[in-house]
Coordinates of C-alpha atoms in Angstrom, one line a residue:
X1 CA 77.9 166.6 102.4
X2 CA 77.0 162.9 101.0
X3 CA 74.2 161.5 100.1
X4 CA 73.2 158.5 101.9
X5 CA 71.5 155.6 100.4
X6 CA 69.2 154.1 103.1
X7 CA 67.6 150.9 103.4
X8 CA 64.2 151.5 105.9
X9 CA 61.7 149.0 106.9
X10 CA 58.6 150.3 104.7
X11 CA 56.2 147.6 106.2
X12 CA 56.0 145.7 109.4
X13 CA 56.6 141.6 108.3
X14 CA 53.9 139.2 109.1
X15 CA 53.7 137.1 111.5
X16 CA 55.0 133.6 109.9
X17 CA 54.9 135.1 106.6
X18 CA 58.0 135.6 104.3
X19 CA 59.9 139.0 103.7
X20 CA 58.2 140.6 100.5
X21 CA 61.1 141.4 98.1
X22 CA 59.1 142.5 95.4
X23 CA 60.5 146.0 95.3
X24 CA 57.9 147.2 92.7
X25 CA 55.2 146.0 94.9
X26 CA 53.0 148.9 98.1
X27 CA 53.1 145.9 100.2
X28 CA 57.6 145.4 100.2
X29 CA 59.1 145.2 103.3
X30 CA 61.7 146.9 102.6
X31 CA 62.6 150.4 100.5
X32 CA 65.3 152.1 99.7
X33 CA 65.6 156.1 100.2
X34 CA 68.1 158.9 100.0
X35 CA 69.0 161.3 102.6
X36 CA 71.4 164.3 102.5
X37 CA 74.0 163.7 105.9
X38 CA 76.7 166.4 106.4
X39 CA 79.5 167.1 109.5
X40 CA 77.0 170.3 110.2
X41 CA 74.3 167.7 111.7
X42 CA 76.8 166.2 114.2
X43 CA 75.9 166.5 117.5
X44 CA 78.4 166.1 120.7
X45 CA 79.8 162.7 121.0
X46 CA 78.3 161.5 117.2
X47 CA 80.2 160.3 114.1
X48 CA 79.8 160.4 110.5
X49 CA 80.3 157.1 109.6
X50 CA 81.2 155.8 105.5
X51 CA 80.0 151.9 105.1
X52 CA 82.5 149.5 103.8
X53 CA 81.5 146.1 104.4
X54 CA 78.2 144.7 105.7
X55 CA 77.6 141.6 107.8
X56 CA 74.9 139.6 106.6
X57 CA 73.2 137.1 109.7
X58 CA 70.1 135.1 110.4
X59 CA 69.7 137.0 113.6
X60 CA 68.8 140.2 111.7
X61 CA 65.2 138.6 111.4
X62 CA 64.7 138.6 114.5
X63 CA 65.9 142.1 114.8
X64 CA 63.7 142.9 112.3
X65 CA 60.4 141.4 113.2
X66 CA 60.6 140.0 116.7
X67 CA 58.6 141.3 119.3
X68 CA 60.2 139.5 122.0
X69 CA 61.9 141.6 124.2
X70 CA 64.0 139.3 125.7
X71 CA 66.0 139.2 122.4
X72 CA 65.5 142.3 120.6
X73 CA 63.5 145.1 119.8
X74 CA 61.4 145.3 116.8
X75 CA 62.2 147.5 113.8
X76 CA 59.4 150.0 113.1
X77 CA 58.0 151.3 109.6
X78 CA 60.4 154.3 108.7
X79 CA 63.3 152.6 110.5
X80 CA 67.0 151.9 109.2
X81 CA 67.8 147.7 108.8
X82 CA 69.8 147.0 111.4
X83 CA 73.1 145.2 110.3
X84 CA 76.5 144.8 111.9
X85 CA 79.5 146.2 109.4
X86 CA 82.9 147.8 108.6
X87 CA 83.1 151.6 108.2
X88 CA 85.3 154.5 108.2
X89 CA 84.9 157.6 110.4
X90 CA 84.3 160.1 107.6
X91 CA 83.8 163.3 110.3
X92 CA 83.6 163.6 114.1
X93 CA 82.9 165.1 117.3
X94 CA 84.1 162.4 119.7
X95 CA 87.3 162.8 121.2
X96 CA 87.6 158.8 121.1
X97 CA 87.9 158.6 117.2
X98 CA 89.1 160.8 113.9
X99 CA 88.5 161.0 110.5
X100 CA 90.0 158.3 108.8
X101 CA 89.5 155.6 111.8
X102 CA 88.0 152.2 110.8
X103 CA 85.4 151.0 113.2
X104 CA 83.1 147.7 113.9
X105 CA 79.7 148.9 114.1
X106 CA 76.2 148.6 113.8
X107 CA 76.4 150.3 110.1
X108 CA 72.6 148.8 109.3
X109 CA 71.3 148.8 105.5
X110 CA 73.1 152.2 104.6
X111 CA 76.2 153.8 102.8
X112 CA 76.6 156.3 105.6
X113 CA 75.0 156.6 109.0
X114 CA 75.0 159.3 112.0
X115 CA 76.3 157.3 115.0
X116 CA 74.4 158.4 118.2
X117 CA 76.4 159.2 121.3
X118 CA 74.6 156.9 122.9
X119 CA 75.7 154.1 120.7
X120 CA 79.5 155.1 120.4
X121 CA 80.7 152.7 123.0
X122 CA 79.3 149.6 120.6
X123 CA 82.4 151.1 118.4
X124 CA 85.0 149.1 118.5
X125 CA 88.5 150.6 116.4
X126 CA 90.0 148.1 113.6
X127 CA 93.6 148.3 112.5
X128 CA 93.0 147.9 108.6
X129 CA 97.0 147.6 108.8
X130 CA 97.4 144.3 110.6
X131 CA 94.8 142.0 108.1
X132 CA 95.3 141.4 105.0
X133 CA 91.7 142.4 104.5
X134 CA 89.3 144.6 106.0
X135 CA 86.5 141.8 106.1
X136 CA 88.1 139.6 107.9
X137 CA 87.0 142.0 110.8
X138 CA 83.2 140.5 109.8
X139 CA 84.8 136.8 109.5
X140 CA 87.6 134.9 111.5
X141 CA 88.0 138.0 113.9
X142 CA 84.4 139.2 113.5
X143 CA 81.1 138.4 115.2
X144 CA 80.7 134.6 114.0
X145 CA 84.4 133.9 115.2
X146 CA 83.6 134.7 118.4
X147 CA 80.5 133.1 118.7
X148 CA 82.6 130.1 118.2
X149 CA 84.9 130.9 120.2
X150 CA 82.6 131.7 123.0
X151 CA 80.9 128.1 121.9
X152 CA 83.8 125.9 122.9
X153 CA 85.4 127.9 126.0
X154 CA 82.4 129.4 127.3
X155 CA 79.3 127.2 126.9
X156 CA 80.8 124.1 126.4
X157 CA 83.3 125.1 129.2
X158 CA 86.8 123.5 127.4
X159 CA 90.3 124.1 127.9
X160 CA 93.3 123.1 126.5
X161 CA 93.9 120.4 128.3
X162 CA 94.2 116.2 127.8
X163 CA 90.7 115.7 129.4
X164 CA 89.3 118.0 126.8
X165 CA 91.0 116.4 123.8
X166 CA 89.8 113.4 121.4
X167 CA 86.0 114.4 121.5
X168 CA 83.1 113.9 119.3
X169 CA 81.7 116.8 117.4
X170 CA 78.5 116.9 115.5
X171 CA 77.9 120.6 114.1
X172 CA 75.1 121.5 111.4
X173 CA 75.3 124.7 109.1
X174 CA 78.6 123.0 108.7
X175 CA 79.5 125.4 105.9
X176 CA 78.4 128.7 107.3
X177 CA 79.7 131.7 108.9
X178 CA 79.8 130.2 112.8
X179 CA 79.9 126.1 111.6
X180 CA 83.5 126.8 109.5
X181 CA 85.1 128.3 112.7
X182 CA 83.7 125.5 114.9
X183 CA 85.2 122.8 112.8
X184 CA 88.7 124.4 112.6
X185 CA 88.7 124.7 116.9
X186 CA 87.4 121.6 117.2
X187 CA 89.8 120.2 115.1
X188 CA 93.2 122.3 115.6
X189 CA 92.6 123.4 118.9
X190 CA 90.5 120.9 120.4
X191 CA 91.9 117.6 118.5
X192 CA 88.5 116.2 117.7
X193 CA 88.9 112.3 117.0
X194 CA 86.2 113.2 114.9
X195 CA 83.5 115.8 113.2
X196 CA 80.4 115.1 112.0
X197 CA 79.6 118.0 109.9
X198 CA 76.0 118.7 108.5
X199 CA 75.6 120.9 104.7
X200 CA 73.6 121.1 101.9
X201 CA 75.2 120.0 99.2
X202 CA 77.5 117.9 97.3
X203 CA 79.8 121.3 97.0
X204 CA 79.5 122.4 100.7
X205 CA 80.1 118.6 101.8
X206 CA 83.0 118.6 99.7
X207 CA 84.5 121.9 101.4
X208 CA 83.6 120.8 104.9
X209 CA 85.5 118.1 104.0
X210 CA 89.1 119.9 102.8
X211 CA 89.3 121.3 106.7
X212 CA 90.8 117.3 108.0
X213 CA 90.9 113.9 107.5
X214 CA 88.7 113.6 111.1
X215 CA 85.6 115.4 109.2
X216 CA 82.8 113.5 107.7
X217 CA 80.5 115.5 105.9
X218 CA 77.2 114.7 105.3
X219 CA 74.3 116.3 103.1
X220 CA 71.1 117.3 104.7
X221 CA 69.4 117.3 101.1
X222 CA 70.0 113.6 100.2
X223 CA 66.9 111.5 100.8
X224 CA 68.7 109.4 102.8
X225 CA 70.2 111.8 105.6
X226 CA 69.3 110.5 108.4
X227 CA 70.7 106.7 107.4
X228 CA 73.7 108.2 106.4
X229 CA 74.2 110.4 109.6
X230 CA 73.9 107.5 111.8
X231 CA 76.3 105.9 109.4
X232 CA 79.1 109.2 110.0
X233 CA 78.6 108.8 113.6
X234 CA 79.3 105.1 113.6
X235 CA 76.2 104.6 115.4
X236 CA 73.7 106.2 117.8
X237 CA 74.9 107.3 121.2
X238 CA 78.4 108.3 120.2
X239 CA 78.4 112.3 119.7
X240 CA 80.0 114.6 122.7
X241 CA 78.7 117.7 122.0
X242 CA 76.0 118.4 119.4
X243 CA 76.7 122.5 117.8
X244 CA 73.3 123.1 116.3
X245 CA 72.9 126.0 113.9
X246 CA 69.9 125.0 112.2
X247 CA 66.9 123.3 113.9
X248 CA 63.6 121.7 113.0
X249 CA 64.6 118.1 111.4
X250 CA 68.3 118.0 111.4
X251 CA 68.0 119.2 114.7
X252 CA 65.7 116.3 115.5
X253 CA 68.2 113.6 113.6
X254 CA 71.2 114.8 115.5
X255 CA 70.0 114.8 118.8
X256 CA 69.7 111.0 118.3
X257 CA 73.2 110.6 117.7
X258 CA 74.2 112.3 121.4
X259 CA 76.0 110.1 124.0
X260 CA 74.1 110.0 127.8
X261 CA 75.4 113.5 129.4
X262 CA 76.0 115.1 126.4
X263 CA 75.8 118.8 125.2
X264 CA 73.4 120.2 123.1
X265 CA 74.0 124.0 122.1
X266 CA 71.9 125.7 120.6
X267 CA 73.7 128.5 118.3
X268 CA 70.6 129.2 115.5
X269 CA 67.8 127.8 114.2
X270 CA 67.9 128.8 110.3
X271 CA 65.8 126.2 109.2
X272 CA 62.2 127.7 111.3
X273 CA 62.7 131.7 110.1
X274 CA 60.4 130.9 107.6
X275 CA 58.4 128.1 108.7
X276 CA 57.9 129.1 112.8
X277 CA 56.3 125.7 113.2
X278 CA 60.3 124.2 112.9
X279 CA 61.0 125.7 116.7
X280 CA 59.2 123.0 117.8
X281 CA 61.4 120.2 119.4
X282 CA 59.8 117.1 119.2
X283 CA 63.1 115.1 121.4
X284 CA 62.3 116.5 124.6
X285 CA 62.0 112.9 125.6
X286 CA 65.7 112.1 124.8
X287 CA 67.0 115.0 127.3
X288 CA 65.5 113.2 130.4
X289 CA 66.4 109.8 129.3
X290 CA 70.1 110.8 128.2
X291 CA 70.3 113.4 130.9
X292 CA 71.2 115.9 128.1
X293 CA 72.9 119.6 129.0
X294 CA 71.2 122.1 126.8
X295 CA 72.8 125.4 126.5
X296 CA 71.3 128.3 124.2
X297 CA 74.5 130.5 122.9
X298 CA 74.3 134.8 122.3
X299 CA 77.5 135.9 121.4
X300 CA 76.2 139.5 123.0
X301 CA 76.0 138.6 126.3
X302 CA 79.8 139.0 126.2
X303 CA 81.3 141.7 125.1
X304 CA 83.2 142.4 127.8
X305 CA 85.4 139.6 127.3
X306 CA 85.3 140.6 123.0
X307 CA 89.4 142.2 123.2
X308 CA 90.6 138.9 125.3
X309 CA 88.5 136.5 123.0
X310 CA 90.2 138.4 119.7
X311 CA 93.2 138.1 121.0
X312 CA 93.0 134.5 121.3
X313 CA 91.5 134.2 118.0
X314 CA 94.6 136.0 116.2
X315 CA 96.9 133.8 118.2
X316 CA 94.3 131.0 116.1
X317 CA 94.7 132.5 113.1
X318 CA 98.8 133.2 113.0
X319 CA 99.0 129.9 113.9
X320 CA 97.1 127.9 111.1
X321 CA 94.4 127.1 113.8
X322 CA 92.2 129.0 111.6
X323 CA 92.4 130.1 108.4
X324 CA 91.0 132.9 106.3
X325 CA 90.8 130.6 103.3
X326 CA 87.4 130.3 101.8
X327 CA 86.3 131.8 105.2
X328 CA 83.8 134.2 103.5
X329 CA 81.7 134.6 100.7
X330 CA 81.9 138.4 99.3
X331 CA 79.2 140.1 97.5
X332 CA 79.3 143.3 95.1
X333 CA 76.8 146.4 96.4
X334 CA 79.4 149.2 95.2
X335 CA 78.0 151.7 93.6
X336 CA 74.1 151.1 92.2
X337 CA 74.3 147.6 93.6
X338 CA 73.5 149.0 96.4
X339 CA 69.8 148.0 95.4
X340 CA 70.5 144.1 95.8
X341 CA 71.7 144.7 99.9
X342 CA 67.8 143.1 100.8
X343 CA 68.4 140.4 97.4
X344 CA 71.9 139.2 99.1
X345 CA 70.7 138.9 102.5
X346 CA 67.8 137.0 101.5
X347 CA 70.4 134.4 100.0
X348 CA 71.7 133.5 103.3
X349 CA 68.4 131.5 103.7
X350 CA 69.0 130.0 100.4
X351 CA 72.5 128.6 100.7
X352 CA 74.3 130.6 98.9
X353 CA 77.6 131.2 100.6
X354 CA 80.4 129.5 101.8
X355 CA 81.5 130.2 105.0
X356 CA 80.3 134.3 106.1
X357 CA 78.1 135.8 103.6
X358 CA 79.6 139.7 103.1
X359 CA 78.1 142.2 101.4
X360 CA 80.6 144.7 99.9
X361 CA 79.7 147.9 99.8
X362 CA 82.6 150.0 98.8
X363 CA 85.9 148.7 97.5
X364 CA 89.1 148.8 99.8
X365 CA 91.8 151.8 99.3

Protein backbone atom coordinates (compact mmCIF):
# COMPACT_ATOMS: atom_id res chain seq x y z
CA UNK A 1 0.00 0.00 0.00
CA UNK A 2 1.28 3.75 -0.63
CA UNK A 3 -0.06 6.62 -0.04
CA UNK A 4 -0.58 8.83 -2.97
CA UNK A 5 -0.21 12.52 -2.97
CA UNK A 6 -2.66 13.90 -5.48
CA UNK A 7 -2.90 17.11 -7.10
CA UNK A 8 -7.01 17.59 -8.20
CA UNK A 9 -8.50 20.48 -9.88
CA UNK A 10 -10.65 21.97 -6.78
CA UNK A 11 -12.25 24.78 -9.01
CA UNK A 12 -13.06 25.14 -12.67
CA UNK A 13 -10.55 28.39 -14.04
CA UNK A 14 -12.23 31.33 -15.42
CA UNK A 15 -12.56 32.16 -18.43
CA UNK A 16 -9.53 34.66 -19.25
CA UNK A 17 -8.75 34.81 -15.69
CA UNK A 18 -5.38 33.62 -14.17
CA UNK A 19 -4.88 30.28 -12.18
CA UNK A 20 -5.50 31.09 -8.40
CA UNK A 21 -2.38 29.74 -6.49
CA UNK A 22 -3.26 30.97 -3.32
CA UNK A 23 -3.46 27.58 -1.68
CA UNK A 24 -4.87 29.03 1.65
CA UNK A 25 -7.61 30.63 -0.29
CA UNK A 26 -11.85 28.39 -1.02
CA UNK A 27 -11.54 29.88 -4.42
CA UNK A 28 -7.72 27.85 -5.45
CA UNK A 29 -7.68 26.07 -8.43
CA UNK A 30 -5.95 23.63 -7.46
CA UNK A 31 -5.56 21.21 -4.01
CA UNK A 32 -3.63 18.75 -2.96
CA UNK A 33 -5.19 15.41 -1.41
CA UNK A 34 -4.04 11.95 -0.20
CA UNK A 35 -5.33 8.73 -1.22
CA UNK A 36 -4.45 5.16 -0.07
CA UNK A 37 -3.57 3.00 -3.61
CA UNK A 38 -2.58 -0.64 -3.20
CA UNK A 39 -1.87 -3.83 -5.93
CA UNK A 40 -5.48 -5.18 -4.36
CA UNK A 41 -7.36 -2.32 -6.44
CA UNK A 42 -5.78 -3.42 -9.79
CA UNK A 43 -8.04 -4.35 -12.18
CA UNK A 44 -7.23 -6.55 -15.47
CA UNK A 45 -4.87 -4.82 -17.76
CA UNK A 46 -4.03 -1.69 -15.01
CA UNK A 47 -0.67 -0.69 -13.47
CA UNK A 48 0.43 0.77 -10.36
CA UNK A 49 2.52 3.26 -11.42
CA UNK A 50 5.47 5.34 -8.90
CA UNK A 51 6.17 9.02 -10.35
CA UNK A 52 9.68 9.96 -11.02
CA UNK A 53 9.84 12.92 -13.10
CA UNK A 54 7.12 15.33 -14.34
CA UNK A 55 6.91 17.26 -17.58
CA UNK A 56 5.97 20.65 -17.13
CA UNK A 57 4.21 22.34 -20.67
CA UNK A 58 2.14 25.27 -21.74
CA UNK A 59 -0.35 22.88 -23.32
CA UNK A 60 -1.47 21.59 -19.86
CA UNK A 61 -3.66 24.83 -19.75
CA UNK A 62 -5.42 24.04 -22.28
CA UNK A 63 -5.89 20.61 -20.88
CA UNK A 64 -6.92 22.10 -17.96
CA UNK A 65 -9.46 24.72 -18.89
CA UNK A 66 -10.27 24.39 -22.58
CA UNK A 67 -13.47 23.50 -23.59
CA UNK A 68 -12.68 23.08 -27.19
CA UNK A 69 -13.05 19.79 -28.23
CA UNK A 70 -11.09 19.88 -31.04
CA UNK A 71 -8.00 20.03 -28.69
CA UNK A 72 -8.80 18.58 -25.47
CA UNK A 73 -11.17 17.80 -22.94
CA UNK A 74 -11.64 19.90 -19.98
CA UNK A 75 -10.54 18.80 -16.53
CA UNK A 76 -13.47 18.73 -14.14
CA UNK A 77 -13.58 19.79 -10.21
CA UNK A 78 -12.35 16.50 -8.40
CA UNK A 79 -10.13 15.56 -11.26
CA UNK A 80 -6.32 14.57 -11.28
CA UNK A 81 -3.85 17.43 -13.33
CA UNK A 82 -3.09 15.97 -16.22
CA UNK A 83 0.77 16.00 -16.96
CA UNK A 84 3.03 13.83 -19.11
CA UNK A 85 6.02 12.11 -16.86
CA UNK A 86 8.55 9.34 -16.01
CA UNK A 87 7.51 6.52 -13.68
CA UNK A 88 8.16 3.09 -12.58
CA UNK A 89 5.77 0.19 -12.67
CA UNK A 90 5.54 -0.44 -8.90
CA UNK A 91 2.68 -3.56 -9.43
CA UNK A 92 0.88 -5.01 -12.34
CA UNK A 93 -1.66 -6.97 -14.06
CA UNK A 94 -0.72 -6.45 -17.68
CA UNK A 95 1.09 -9.00 -19.39
CA UNK A 96 2.92 -6.03 -21.41
CA UNK A 97 4.85 -4.67 -18.38
CA UNK A 98 6.49 -5.82 -14.74
CA UNK A 99 7.39 -4.43 -11.62
CA UNK A 100 10.32 -2.49 -12.00
CA UNK A 101 9.68 -1.35 -15.77
CA UNK A 102 10.13 2.48 -16.48
CA UNK A 103 7.44 3.97 -18.58
CA UNK A 104 6.49 7.39 -20.51
CA UNK A 105 3.14 8.21 -19.36
CA UNK A 106 0.52 10.51 -18.58
CA UNK A 107 1.62 10.43 -14.61
CA UNK A 108 -0.56 13.83 -14.09
CA UNK A 109 0.01 15.93 -10.71
CA UNK A 110 0.61 12.75 -8.50
CA UNK A 111 3.28 10.44 -6.74
CA UNK A 112 1.53 7.36 -7.83
CA UNK A 113 -1.42 6.80 -10.18
CA UNK A 114 -3.68 3.62 -11.26
CA UNK A 115 -3.16 3.41 -15.00
CA UNK A 116 -6.53 2.44 -16.70
CA UNK A 117 -6.50 -0.43 -19.27
CA UNK A 118 -7.80 1.75 -21.44
CA UNK A 119 -4.96 4.05 -21.29
CA UNK A 120 -2.07 1.32 -21.28
CA UNK A 121 -1.29 1.60 -24.88
CA UNK A 122 -0.22 5.57 -24.26
CA UNK A 123 2.77 3.59 -22.26
CA UNK A 124 5.54 3.69 -23.96
CA UNK A 125 8.74 1.42 -22.02
CA UNK A 126 12.16 3.45 -21.35
CA UNK A 127 15.43 1.78 -20.99
CA UNK A 128 16.81 3.85 -17.88
CA UNK A 129 20.13 1.85 -18.93
CA UNK A 130 20.98 3.48 -22.25
CA UNK A 131 20.77 7.52 -20.96
CA UNK A 132 22.73 8.85 -18.75
CA UNK A 133 19.57 10.18 -17.11
CA UNK A 134 16.15 9.24 -16.74
CA UNK A 135 14.83 12.89 -17.77
CA UNK A 136 16.21 13.07 -20.71
CA UNK A 137 13.21 10.79 -21.65
CA UNK A 138 11.03 14.30 -20.92
CA UNK A 139 13.90 16.32 -22.91
CA UNK A 140 16.09 15.61 -26.11
CA UNK A 141 14.18 12.14 -26.52
CA UNK A 142 10.95 13.36 -24.89
CA UNK A 143 7.78 15.09 -26.11
CA UNK A 144 9.41 18.63 -26.98
CA UNK A 145 12.16 16.73 -29.06
CA UNK A 146 9.88 15.35 -31.16
CA UNK A 147 7.78 18.23 -31.69
CA UNK A 148 10.82 19.51 -33.20
CA UNK A 149 11.62 16.95 -34.85
CA UNK A 150 8.19 16.58 -36.34
CA UNK A 151 8.63 20.66 -37.03
CA UNK A 152 11.42 20.39 -39.52
CA UNK A 153 10.62 16.86 -41.32
CA UNK A 154 7.11 16.85 -41.04
CA UNK A 155 5.55 20.37 -41.32
CA UNK A 156 8.17 22.06 -42.84
CA UNK A 157 8.65 18.97 -45.15
CA UNK A 158 12.87 19.03 -45.10
CA UNK A 159 15.33 16.41 -45.85
CA UNK A 160 18.69 16.06 -45.82
CA UNK A 161 19.47 17.18 -48.87
CA UNK A 162 21.49 20.37 -50.71
CA UNK A 163 18.15 22.13 -51.62
CA UNK A 164 17.24 22.01 -47.98
CA UNK A 165 20.58 23.41 -46.73
CA UNK A 166 21.74 27.16 -46.05
CA UNK A 167 18.19 28.47 -44.85
CA UNK A 168 16.98 31.20 -42.77
CA UNK A 169 15.46 30.43 -39.44
CA UNK A 170 13.68 32.72 -37.18
CA UNK A 171 12.34 30.71 -33.95
CA UNK A 172 10.87 32.56 -30.71
CA UNK A 173 10.86 30.81 -27.18
CA UNK A 174 14.32 30.54 -28.35
CA UNK A 175 15.34 29.17 -24.93
CA UNK A 176 12.68 26.76 -24.08
CA UNK A 177 11.91 23.23 -24.17
CA UNK A 178 10.83 22.90 -28.09
CA UNK A 179 12.98 26.37 -29.34
CA UNK A 180 16.59 24.69 -27.90
CA UNK A 181 16.00 21.56 -30.08
CA UNK A 182 14.91 23.66 -33.17
CA UNK A 183 18.02 25.61 -33.09
CA UNK A 184 20.47 22.58 -32.78
CA UNK A 185 18.42 20.80 -36.14
CA UNK A 186 18.45 23.74 -37.80
CA UNK A 187 21.85 24.36 -37.24
CA UNK A 188 23.63 20.70 -37.16
CA UNK A 189 21.33 19.02 -39.23
CA UNK A 190 19.88 21.44 -41.40
CA UNK A 191 23.08 23.93 -41.82
CA UNK A 192 21.18 27.13 -41.28
CA UNK A 193 23.26 30.14 -42.76
CA UNK A 194 21.67 31.64 -40.13
CA UNK A 195 19.10 31.73 -36.81
CA UNK A 196 17.38 34.40 -35.58
CA UNK A 197 16.58 33.32 -32.11
CA UNK A 198 13.87 35.25 -29.93
CA UNK A 199 14.41 35.17 -25.52
CA UNK A 200 13.84 37.14 -22.80
CA UNK A 201 16.77 38.08 -21.39
CA UNK A 202 20.24 39.10 -21.42
CA UNK A 203 21.00 35.43 -19.79
CA UNK A 204 18.73 33.39 -22.23
CA UNK A 205 20.15 35.55 -25.24
CA UNK A 206 23.48 34.71 -24.09
CA UNK A 207 22.74 30.82 -24.05
CA UNK A 208 20.91 30.89 -27.32
CA UNK A 209 23.83 32.21 -28.35
CA UNK A 210 26.68 29.34 -27.05
CA UNK A 211 24.67 26.77 -29.62
CA UNK A 212 26.87 28.52 -33.06
CA UNK A 213 28.39 31.27 -34.49
CA UNK A 214 25.15 31.32 -37.20
CA UNK A 215 22.76 32.31 -34.10
CA UNK A 216 21.85 35.84 -33.37
CA UNK A 217 19.98 36.25 -30.32
CA UNK A 218 17.80 38.80 -29.62
CA UNK A 219 15.80 39.97 -26.40
CA UNK A 220 12.11 40.32 -26.62
CA UNK A 221 12.24 42.50 -23.31
CA UNK A 222 14.48 45.41 -24.65
CA UNK A 223 12.47 48.48 -25.64
CA UNK A 224 13.90 48.34 -28.76
CA UNK A 225 13.00 44.74 -30.09
CA UNK A 226 11.55 45.17 -32.92
CA UNK A 227 14.58 47.66 -34.40
CA UNK A 228 16.93 45.26 -33.30
CA UNK A 229 15.12 42.17 -34.85
CA UNK A 230 15.03 43.75 -38.20
CA UNK A 231 18.61 44.52 -37.52
CA UNK A 232 19.40 40.33 -36.75
CA UNK A 233 17.67 39.57 -39.90
CA UNK A 234 19.62 41.96 -41.92
CA UNK A 235 16.48 43.39 -43.11
CA UNK A 236 12.75 42.65 -43.74
CA UNK A 237 11.83 39.94 -46.25
CA UNK A 238 14.78 37.65 -45.52
CA UNK A 239 13.52 34.76 -43.04
CA UNK A 240 12.61 31.10 -44.64
CA UNK A 241 10.72 29.64 -42.18
CA UNK A 242 9.34 31.48 -39.14
CA UNK A 243 9.02 28.62 -35.75
CA UNK A 244 6.67 30.53 -33.59
CA UNK A 245 6.29 29.41 -29.92
CA UNK A 246 4.96 32.40 -28.56
CA UNK A 247 2.37 34.67 -30.25
CA UNK A 248 0.67 38.06 -29.72
CA UNK A 249 3.54 40.86 -30.46
CA UNK A 250 6.61 38.89 -31.21
CA UNK A 251 4.55 36.95 -33.30
CA UNK A 252 3.38 40.08 -35.05
CA UNK A 253 7.24 41.46 -35.38
CA UNK A 254 8.46 38.33 -36.89
CA UNK A 255 6.02 37.76 -39.42
CA UNK A 256 7.42 40.99 -40.89
CA UNK A 257 10.70 39.60 -41.25
CA UNK A 258 9.34 36.47 -43.67
CA UNK A 259 10.52 36.28 -47.30
CA UNK A 260 7.33 35.95 -50.12
CA UNK A 261 6.41 32.01 -49.83
CA UNK A 262 7.65 31.58 -46.65
CA UNK A 263 6.55 29.32 -43.65
CA UNK A 264 4.91 30.26 -40.73
CA UNK A 265 4.46 27.39 -38.05
CA UNK A 266 2.78 27.78 -35.48
CA UNK A 267 4.12 25.55 -32.42
CA UNK A 268 2.57 27.64 -29.20
CA UNK A 269 1.28 30.70 -28.22
CA UNK A 270 2.69 31.32 -24.55
CA UNK A 271 2.42 34.82 -24.68
CA UNK A 272 -1.95 34.81 -24.87
CA UNK A 273 -2.56 31.96 -21.84
CA UNK A 274 -3.06 34.69 -19.74
CA UNK A 275 -4.17 37.46 -21.80
CA UNK A 276 -6.66 35.50 -24.51
CA UNK A 277 -6.86 38.84 -26.43
CA UNK A 278 -2.90 37.99 -27.68
CA UNK A 279 -4.53 35.03 -30.16
CA UNK A 280 -5.51 37.72 -32.17
CA UNK A 281 -3.35 38.04 -35.36
CA UNK A 282 -3.36 41.39 -36.57
CA UNK A 283 -0.81 40.28 -40.05
CA UNK A 284 -3.36 38.51 -41.83
CA UNK A 285 -2.74 41.05 -44.53
CA UNK A 286 0.98 39.90 -45.00
CA UNK A 287 -0.14 36.12 -45.69
CA UNK A 288 -2.03 37.18 -48.94
CA UNK A 289 0.45 39.74 -50.08
CA UNK A 290 3.56 37.31 -49.31
CA UNK A 291 1.66 34.24 -50.23
CA UNK A 292 2.64 32.84 -46.73
CA UNK A 293 2.26 28.86 -45.89
CA UNK A 294 0.79 28.61 -42.39
CA UNK A 295 1.05 25.44 -40.69
CA UNK A 296 -0.29 24.85 -37.00
CA UNK A 297 2.05 21.85 -35.35
CA UNK A 298 0.55 18.98 -32.55
CA UNK A 299 3.14 16.75 -31.84
CA UNK A 300 0.02 14.03 -31.00
CA UNK A 301 -1.25 13.70 -34.14
CA UNK A 302 1.75 11.38 -34.65
CA UNK A 303 2.44 8.89 -32.54
CA UNK A 304 2.61 6.30 -34.81
CA UNK A 305 5.71 7.50 -36.24
CA UNK A 306 7.03 8.31 -32.18
CA UNK A 307 9.73 4.85 -32.28
CA UNK A 308 11.12 5.94 -35.97
CA UNK A 309 11.27 9.74 -34.94
CA UNK A 310 13.30 8.59 -31.55
CA UNK A 311 15.31 6.70 -33.30
CA UNK A 312 16.41 9.46 -35.47
CA UNK A 313 16.77 11.67 -32.57
CA UNK A 314 19.30 9.29 -30.76
CA UNK A 315 21.20 8.99 -33.94
CA UNK A 316 21.08 13.31 -33.22
CA UNK A 317 22.09 12.98 -30.04
CA UNK A 318 25.21 10.35 -30.33
CA UNK A 319 26.26 12.34 -32.88
CA UNK A 320 26.63 15.96 -31.29
CA UNK A 321 23.56 17.03 -33.36
CA UNK A 322 22.03 17.56 -30.21
CA UNK A 323 23.16 17.79 -27.03
CA UNK A 324 21.85 17.13 -23.54
CA UNK A 325 23.78 20.11 -22.16
CA UNK A 326 21.77 22.73 -20.45
CA UNK A 327 18.81 20.94 -22.30
CA UNK A 328 16.63 21.06 -19.07
CA UNK A 329 15.92 22.90 -16.16
CA UNK A 330 15.31 20.35 -13.06
CA UNK A 331 13.23 21.18 -10.15
CA UNK A 332 13.14 19.62 -6.50
CA UNK A 333 9.38 18.08 -5.43
CA UNK A 334 10.89 15.01 -3.51
CA UNK A 335 9.48 14.43 -0.53
CA UNK A 336 7.16 17.49 1.03
CA UNK A 337 8.04 19.55 -2.03
CA UNK A 338 5.62 17.90 -3.46
CA UNK A 339 3.42 20.99 -2.47
CA UNK A 340 5.26 23.50 -4.97
CA UNK A 341 4.25 20.88 -8.31
CA UNK A 342 1.30 23.87 -9.08
CA UNK A 343 4.22 26.83 -7.87
CA UNK A 344 6.82 25.24 -10.59
CA UNK A 345 4.57 24.87 -13.29
CA UNK A 346 3.26 28.30 -12.97
CA UNK A 347 7.04 29.36 -13.54
CA UNK A 348 7.07 28.19 -17.00
CA UNK A 349 4.98 31.34 -17.75
CA UNK A 350 7.37 33.33 -15.93
CA UNK A 351 10.65 32.44 -17.56
CA UNK A 352 12.21 30.54 -15.35
CA UNK A 353 13.91 27.78 -17.15
CA UNK A 354 16.38 27.08 -19.53
CA UNK A 355 15.65 24.78 -22.02
CA UNK A 356 12.61 21.88 -20.56
CA UNK A 357 11.33 22.84 -17.29
CA UNK A 358 11.27 19.31 -15.05
CA UNK A 359 9.81 18.82 -12.07
CA UNK A 360 11.59 16.04 -9.99
CA UNK A 361 9.72 14.14 -7.99
CA UNK A 362 11.70 11.32 -6.68
CA UNK A 363 15.49 11.10 -6.90
CA UNK A 364 17.10 8.47 -9.35
CA UNK A 365 18.32 4.89 -7.86
Amino acid sequence: MVLAKQWVLKNLPIPGEPFNFDFTDPECTFELIEKELCSNQLKDGELLLETHYLSNDPAQKFWISSRDKNYAKGVQPGDIIPARGIGKVLASKNKEYSPGDYVSAKTCWTTHVIVPQSSVKELRKVDKDKVGKLWWYLSVLGGTSLTAYFIFFHYAQLQEREEDYGKVYLISGAAGAVGNICIQLALNVFRASKVIAIAGGPKKVEFVETFGENVVGVDYKDPEFKKKLIQAAGGENTVDYFIDNVGGDILEAGVVLLKQKAMLIACGAISAYNDPSKFMFKSYGYVLTKRLVIKGVLVTDHTDEFPKALERLSVFLTHGQISVLNSATLKDAVGDNFKNVPLIWKGLFNGINIGKLITEVKKDE
